[in-house]
Amino acid sequence: MSMISDDYPERAGRLRDLGAGYGDKYQRKRTEADLDAAILQLHESLRLTSDDHPKRAGRLQNLGTGYGERYRRKGSEADLDAAILQFQESLRLTSDDHPKRAGWLQNLRIRYNDRYRRKGSKADLDAAILQFQESLRLTPDDHPERAGRLQNLGTGYGERYRRKGSEADLDAAILQFQESLRLTPDDHPKRAGRLQNLGIGYSDRYRRKGSEADLDAAILQFQESLRLTPDDHPERTGRLRDLGVGYGERYRRKGSEADLDAAILQFQESLRLTPDDHPERAGRLRDLGTGYSDRYRRKGSKADLDAAILQFQESLRLTSDDHPERAGRLQNLGTGYGERYRRKGFEADLDAAILQFQESLRLTPDDHPERAGRLQNLGTGYSDRYRRKGSKADLDAAILQFQESLRLTSDDHPERAGRLQNLGIGYSDRYRRKGSEADLDAAILQFQESLRLTPDDHPERAGRLRDLGVGYRDRYRRKGSEADLDAAILQFQESLRLTPDDHPESAGRLQNLGAGYSDRYQRKGSEADLDAAILQFQESLRLTPDDHPECAGRLRDLGVGYSDRYRRKGSEADLDAAIQQYLESLRLTPDDHPECAGRLRDLGIGYHDRYQRKGTEADLDAAILQFQESLRLTPDDHPEHAGRLQNLGTGYGERYRRKGSEADLDAAILQFQESLRLTPDDHPECASRLQNLGIGYIDRYRRKGSEADLDAAILQFQESLRLTPDDHPERAGRLRDLGIGYRDRYRRKGSEADLDAAIQQYLESLRLTPDDHPERAGRLRDLGIGYHDRYQRKGTETDLDAAIQQFQESLNHHVSHTLDRLRSGVLLTRLYAETKNWSLAYRTVCITVSLISLLTNRSLMTSDRQNLVTEVIGLASDAAAITLMVKKESPYEAIRLLELGRGIITASLNDLRADIYDLQQKHSELAENYVSLRDQLDAPTALTRRAEEVDLPTKLTHHADQRHNTGQKLDQMIKDIRKLPGFERFLLAPLENELTTAAASGSVVVINVSDYHCDALIIEKHGLKALPLPDLNSKDIRARAATLEKPEQQLLEWLWDTIGKPVLDALGFVQTPSGSWPRIWWIPTGPLTKFPLHAAGDYSRGSRNTVLDRVISSYSSSIRALIQSRQRHLRVKVALEANKVAPEVRKAVLVGMEMTPEQSHLRHVRKEIDQLSYLCRSMQLDVIKPQTRRDEVLSALRDCKIFHFAGHGLTDLSNPSESSLILSDGLLTVASLFELNLHNRAPFLAYLSACGTGEVRRDDFMDEALHLISACQLAGFRHVIGTLWRVNDQSCVKAAALTYERMKQGHMSDDSVAEGLHQASRHLRNQWNLESAARAAKFRATVRAKDGPVATEQSRSNQATTTEPRDGDLYEELPLYWVPYVHFGI
C-alpha cells in the first residue's frame, strides 16, 4: 500500500481488501492486532469513499462488521454503537430490492441483538427481530444464506423468549433452528454453530416444560456441535460451555454424578480457553461457579463451595453495572453466600446473600421471566434470616416473596414444584411461630401439590418428600392424629431411600426420620422405635461436620433420644449422654438464635431428670435457671410458650417438694394454670398439662389441707386420663396420679369407694407398665400402699399379703430408681416386723440398707445428702435391732449395718479425706489421679460460699456438671483401686478383725436405739459382744428428749439405770479407779445422740455410781470415723518424724466474741481468752487473736495447732449444716468448716466454748452428726471439745481453764484432752453438788419459816441466771451447768 499514492482512485478498494485480509486472519488466529489493523484499514477505506460512491454501503458494512467483532472481543459499548451506526447508514443507502439488503439487515439485527444482550433494551430486541424477519422475507428459499438467516431469526426469537417468557417465541426459535440445520450440509463450516443454537433452543424448552426428551436432544446437539469444532476454533469455548450447561441441567434432573463431573470439566476447559479480557469470561466464570455449587450440594465439600463463591465474585466484578446479566450474576453470588451461611452459620454471609438478592430483584423488570426465581431466592434469604434471628418481619417478607413468585409461575412450569415447596416451608415456619392451623394446613397443601408435580426420578423428590413429612409431623404434634404420624414416617423413609449415602442432605434426612421414630415412640411406647430414632440421630450426627450450623440441632435431637431412653430404661449413662448433647448443642447456639430458647428448655429437662435421679440440688437450680431463661426468650404469642410455662412450673414444683417454700408451690400452680389456658382443648399436650396442674393442686392440698384443692386435683387427673388414648405410653403414669388423688381423698374422708378406686387405678397403671420400666418399682409401691390401707381398714389378710408382694417385687426391681426401691424396702421391713416375721424382716432390711450407698453418691453436696437421709431415718438402727433378734450371736453384722446406714454425710466426707499412704507408696500415679479427683469434689464450691462471692447464674450449671462428672470418674477409679492386690477393702467398712483395733485405747460402746429393741454393742480389744438393754426403749427416749431444754437430775439417774450401769458392769468398771482411768468412746444412735451418756449417774449425796466417777468418756459419730482419725494422726506423726512434711506449727488461734451483733453481751469471754492466752504461752504456743471476721478466722485456722472459740453458737433447726459460730461479719457454718481440709497437718484441738456446738435438733438428722464438733473433726482436728446444749458464760471460763491446765500437765498428749475435760467436768460437778446442798438447805429453811416465796434459780451464787447463755436465744439458766461439755476425738 505504501507504493500506491493517496489520490489513487482504487486506494479505497485496496484498503478495504487489506482490511478484509486482516479480518480473515483475526477470525483464524484471534489476534487483537489483526483485528485493530483490519478496522484501521476499513476506516481509512471509508474515509476515501465519497458519500455518493456506489460501494460506500458495502464499505460501511465492512467497517460495521469490524466494530462488531471488536465489541465481541473487548466488550466496548463504543464499538457496538459504532457498528450499529455503520449498519444503519449502510441500509439507508441500500435500495429495498438490492440483492444484499437481506444480508445487511441480518448484520444490523445481529448488532441490535448484541446491544440488547448488553443493555437489555426491548427496543433493540424487537428491532433485531424485525430486521431478521425482513432479511428472511427477502431471502429466496434456495439462497445459500437462507440457513444462516433462519439461524439469526431463531436467535432473536430465543432472546425474546428469555426476555418475555412467551412460549410462542420459544417454539418459533426452535422451528427456525431446525429448518436452518436441515438446510445446512453435514460438512458446512457453520453446522457446528447451528447445532449449538438448536441445542440452546431445546435447553430453553426443557427449562420451560421439563421434558427430558428436550434435555437429551439439547445435549445431543451440543455434543455433535463440539465434535465438529476444531480445538483451536474461537467458538470452541462457548460450545464447551453450552455442553456443560446441558450436563448440569441433566444432573439436576437425574442426579447422576457423571453428568455433574462432565459439566464441571466442560466449564473448566471453556474458561481455560477464554482470554482474561474476553467479554464472555464473566459468564463462563459464573457457569463454572454453578458447577462447583452443584457439586457442593451433592458432595458437601467446603472447597467446592468456596471455589463457587470465588467464581461468582470474579464474574460479578467483570460485569458492568448496566449489564443485562448483572442481575443473574448477583443471584448466583447471593446463592453462594446463602449456601455458605447454611454450611458455616456466618451471619455476614446471610446478610451478603440477601443484599445480592435484593439488588438482583431491583434490576429485574416486572415482566422478566426470571423475576419469579429471583423473588424465590430473596424469600429464601429472608427465611434463613428468620430462622437465625427469629424476626417475624423476615418471615412475613419471605412468605410474600414466595407467594409472588408462585403467582408469576405458570401451572406447567418445571420450577413450580420447587416454588410450591418453598411457600410451604414459609407457611410451616409461620405455623411454628404463631401456631395458626390455617398456616399448617396451607403448608401441607403446598407440599402435597409440590410432590404431585415432581417426577418419581427427580433428584429433588427426596427433599420434597421430607418437607411433606415435616408437615404431617407438625400436624400430628398439633392434632395428635396417628395417621399423620405414620404418614410423616413414610415420607421420611422414602426420602431417605432416595438419598445417596454420601449426599450432603443425608444427615438431615436421617435426623428427620429419627424425629419421626421418636414421636412414634412417645406416642406408642415401642422400644424398637426408640432404638431406631437414636440410631438415625447418631448416624446423622456422625455425618455432620463439627462446624456445620445444623450440628447444634442434631446434637439436641440425639440428646432427646438418649433422654427418652433414660426415662424408659433408667440407665444413667443415657441420662449423662443426653445432658452432654444438650450442653454441646447450647454451646454451639448463639444467644440470639431463635432455637436458643428450646435448647435451654431441653438442657433444663436433662438437669431436672438428673435431679430426680440423684437428688442434687444444684441440678434442680440449674434446671429452673434454664427454664426461666427459656421462657424469657419465648414471645408471649409463640406456640411453645405454653409448654415452656409447663417446664418452669415443673421446676418450681420440684423445688417446693425439696424446700417446702409456698412461694414455689404458688408459682408452680400459676405456671400450670397459664399454660393450660393457652392450650387448645384438642391439643395433644392438653392431657399432660392437666396432669401437671393436678399435681400442683395435690401438693397444695397436702400443704394446706383444702378439700377444694383435692377435688380440683382429681378433676384434672380424670380429664387428663379421658384425653389419653388407651395405648399411650403416658397412660400408666396418669392412672397412677389419679390413684394418688383417690387415695388422698380416702385418707381425708374415709370413703371405701375412693380406696377401691385408687387400687383399681394402681392395678391398671401397673398392668400397662413394662416389666423393665424404671418407674415400675414406684408403681408397685403405690399399689402396695393401697392394699395396706385397705388391710388397715378391713383387716383382710389377702390385702396384707398383696401389699407385701408388691413391696417385695418393688424392692427387687433392679432397673428401677434406687429411692423407689429403698422406700419399698422400708415399708416391707415394717410389715414383716408387724407380723413378727423377723427372718424375712432381716433379709429385707439387709437389702434395703445396702441401697443407701447407691442413693448417696460422692458427687452430692452436703445439702443434697441431708435431703436424702431423711428417707432412711432410723433404718440402720432398726436393721441392727432386727439382726440381733435373728442372729443374737452376730454383733458384727449389726455393727456393719449401723456403719452402712448411719453418719452417711460425715462418712462420705471422711472417705474423701481418708488416708491413702499405702496407695501412694505402691501406686503413686494412680494415687495422684485419685487425689486430683478427690480434691475437685472436696474443694470449696460456689454453693457454700457467700452470695456476694458467686456469679451464680453463670457458674451454677458448670458446677453441677463438673461435680457430677468428677464424681463418676472417682467412683470408677475407686472400683479400679479395689481390683489391686491389697486394696480390696479400699474405703469399705471395717471387717470384724479391724473393728477391734478401734478399742486399742479403750472400749467402744454403740448404743443402738430402735422401736424393736435397744442394745449396747461393745467393742473390746479381744472381741465384740451385744448387751441387751431391756429397761431402755425408744418411746421413753423420745419423751425425755423433749425435756432436754431444762434437764434435771432425774434424767441422769435414768441414763445410769438404763445404760450407764449395765454397760459399765459388763465391762467390769464397777468402782472409781485408784490409778489410771479407763476410757470409753460412746457412739449413741437416734434420739439418744442428744443425751449426756458421760454424765449418767446417781448424784445423791456421797454416791459414786456415776459414769463420771468410773471412766473417762469420749464420743465418736461412728467406728469408722474413729479408726480413720487415728490412722490419719499416725501417718502425720510418722511423716513429721521423717521430715516429710513441714514442721508442726505451734500456733493457738483464740477468738473471743464478747460483743456479737444482735446478740447478748458475754462479759466473761474476755476473762476466758486472757486466761487461755497465758496458759497457751506457757505451753510454748504462739497466741494469735485474729480479727473476728469470717475470712480472717478461716485463714488463721489453716496453720494452727489449737483453735479456741468463745462466743455465741447458733443451731439451725431446719438445716443442720448451717449451724454456726457467730462472728462479727457473719456465720462460720458447719458447711464451711466441712470444706476446710487440714488433714495434712492434723491440728491438735478445736475447743468450741459456745452453746449447742454438738447439738442437732431435727430428729431427721440425729444419726448424721451434722454439728460444729463433727465439722471440726472432718476439717482435720484430732480433738474437739464442744457442748450438747446451752451453757452459761461463767462456767465456760472454768471448764476451759481446767482443761487447758491438764493439757499443759500432760504435755498436750492425746489423752490429756479427754482427761482435762473429765477433770473439769468432775470439778464443776463437785461445785454443783455443794451449791445444790446449799440451795436445798435454804429451801428447807424457807419452807419452815413460811415467810417468803420459794427460792428460785436466781438464788444460785456464782451460777446465777444473770450469766448470759452462749447462743443466739435467751433462756433461763440450766441447773446442770457441768453436764453439756463433751469430747470427740482419738
Tab-separated table of N, CA and C in Angstrom, residues 910 913 1081 1115-1118 1121-1122 1125 1128 1233-1234 1236 1239 1246 1265 1267-1280 1383-1386:
chain	number	residue	atom	x	y	z
A	910	ASN	N	-15.590	-38.011	105.137
A	910	ASN	CA	-14.405	-38.654	105.696
A	910	ASN	C	-13.690	-39.495	104.649
A	913	ARG	N	-11.367	-37.716	102.516
A	913	ARG	CA	-10.125	-37.293	103.165
A	913	ARG	C	-9.401	-38.466	103.818
A	1081	TRP	N	-15.327	-44.824	124.479
A	1081	TRP	CA	-15.865	-43.978	123.402
A	1081	TRP	C	-17.324	-44.374	123.184
A	1115	TYR	N	-16.602	-39.268	122.722
A	1115	TYR	CA	-17.664	-39.632	121.770
A	1115	TYR	C	-17.070	-39.747	120.366
A	1116	SER	N	-17.806	-40.483	119.529
A	1116	SER	CA	-17.488	-40.524	118.095
A	1116	SER	C	-18.788	-40.683	117.325
A	1117	SER	N	-18.798	-40.197	116.104
A	1117	SER	CA	-20.021	-40.336	115.298
A	1117	SER	C	-20.168	-41.746	114.749
A	1118	SER	N	-19.020	-42.448	114.575
A	1118	SER	CA	-19.064	-43.823	114.080
A	1118	SER	C	-17.730	-44.488	114.368
A	1121	ALA	N	-15.220	-43.525	111.618
A	1121	ALA	CA	-14.636	-42.191	111.774
A	1121	ALA	C	-13.510	-42.225	112.798
A	1122	LEU	N	-13.687	-42.997	113.854
A	1122	LEU	CA	-12.656	-43.101	114.887
A	1122	LEU	C	-11.398	-43.761	114.337
A	1125	SER	N	-9.626	-41.411	111.846
A	1125	SER	CA	-8.970	-40.297	112.532
A	1125	SER	C	-7.646	-40.755	113.131
A	1128	ARG	N	-5.055	-41.292	110.319
A	1128	ARG	CA	-4.523	-40.024	109.816
A	1128	ARG	C	-3.477	-39.455	110.778
A	1233	LEU	N	-16.948	-25.234	107.489
A	1233	LEU	CA	-15.912	-25.993	108.192
A	1233	LEU	C	-15.681	-27.353	107.539
A	1234	PHE	N	-16.764	-27.958	107.003
A	1234	PHE	CA	-16.616	-29.211	106.256
A	1234	PHE	C	-15.591	-29.047	105.132
A	1236	LEU	N	-13.043	-27.097	105.029
A	1236	LEU	CA	-11.693	-26.729	105.481
A	1236	LEU	C	-10.891	-28.018	105.677
A	1239	HIS	N	-6.131	-31.936	107.024
A	1239	HIS	CA	-5.679	-33.281	107.371
A	1239	HIS	C	-4.178	-33.471	107.227
A	1246	ALA	N	-9.703	-28.297	118.619
A	1246	ALA	CA	-10.674	-27.213	118.435
A	1246	ALA	C	-11.578	-27.218	119.663
A	1265	ALA	N	-24.704	-36.514	112.742
A	1265	ALA	CA	-23.654	-35.732	113.403
A	1265	ALA	C	-23.341	-34.449	112.632
A	1267	HIS	N	-23.041	-31.267	113.101
A	1267	HIS	CA	-22.901	-30.184	114.068
A	1267	HIS	C	-21.481	-29.664	113.991
A	1268	LEU	N	-21.221	-28.638	114.733
A	1268	LEU	CA	-19.932	-27.948	114.645
A	1268	LEU	C	-18.781	-28.816	115.137
A	1269	ILE	N	-19.051	-29.694	116.089
A	1269	ILE	CA	-17.988	-30.575	116.588
A	1269	ILE	C	-17.501	-31.494	115.471
A	1270	SER	N	-18.458	-32.184	114.804
A	1270	SER	CA	-18.046	-33.114	113.743
A	1270	SER	C	-17.437	-32.362	112.576
A	1271	ALA	N	-17.910	-31.128	112.334
A	1271	ALA	CA	-17.346	-30.338	111.238
A	1271	ALA	C	-15.865	-30.074	111.484
A	1272	CYS	N	-15.510	-29.776	112.742
A	1272	CYS	CA	-14.096	-29.549	113.048
A	1272	CYS	C	-13.299	-30.842	112.945
A	1273	GLN	N	-13.918	-31.947	113.339
A	1273	GLN	CA	-13.236	-33.232	113.170
A	1273	GLN	C	-12.971	-33.511	111.692
A	1274	LEU	N	-13.974	-33.276	110.871
A	1274	LEU	CA	-13.816	-33.506	109.435
A	1274	LEU	C	-12.784	-32.576	108.829
A	1275	ALA	N	-12.682	-31.383	109.389
A	1275	ALA	CA	-11.676	-30.449	108.881
A	1275	ALA	C	-10.270	-30.956	109.174
A	1276	GLY	N	-10.124	-31.823	110.198
A	1276	GLY	CA	-8.814	-32.391	110.478
A	1276	GLY	C	-8.350	-32.283	111.909
A	1277	PHE	N	-9.103	-31.646	112.796
A	1277	PHE	CA	-8.704	-31.537	114.202
A	1277	PHE	C	-8.778	-32.913	114.872
A	1278	ARG	N	-7.714	-33.267	115.588
A	1278	ARG	CA	-7.676	-34.578	116.253
A	1278	ARG	C	-8.663	-34.640	117.411
A	1279	HIS	N	-8.819	-33.515	118.078
A	1279	HIS	CA	-9.718	-33.452	119.239
A	1279	HIS	C	-10.636	-32.246	119.080
A	1280	VAL	N	-11.867	-32.426	119.512
A	1280	VAL	CA	-12.808	-31.299	119.535
A	1280	VAL	C	-13.582	-31.364	120.844
A	1383	HIS	N	-16.267	-34.414	124.709
A	1383	HIS	CA	-15.032	-34.552	123.923
A	1383	HIS	C	-15.255	-35.549	122.788
A	1384	PHE	N	-14.896	-35.120	121.571
A	1384	PHE	CA	-14.852	-36.011	120.417
A	1384	PHE	C	-13.388	-36.098	119.988
A	1385	GLY	N	-12.890	-37.270	119.783
A	1385	GLY	CA	-11.510	-37.371	119.317
A	1385	GLY	C	-10.898	-38.713	119.574
A	1386	ILE	N	-9.600	-38.809	119.293
A	1386	ILE	CA	-8.926	-40.106	119.319
A	1386	ILE	C	-8.486	-40.466	120.739
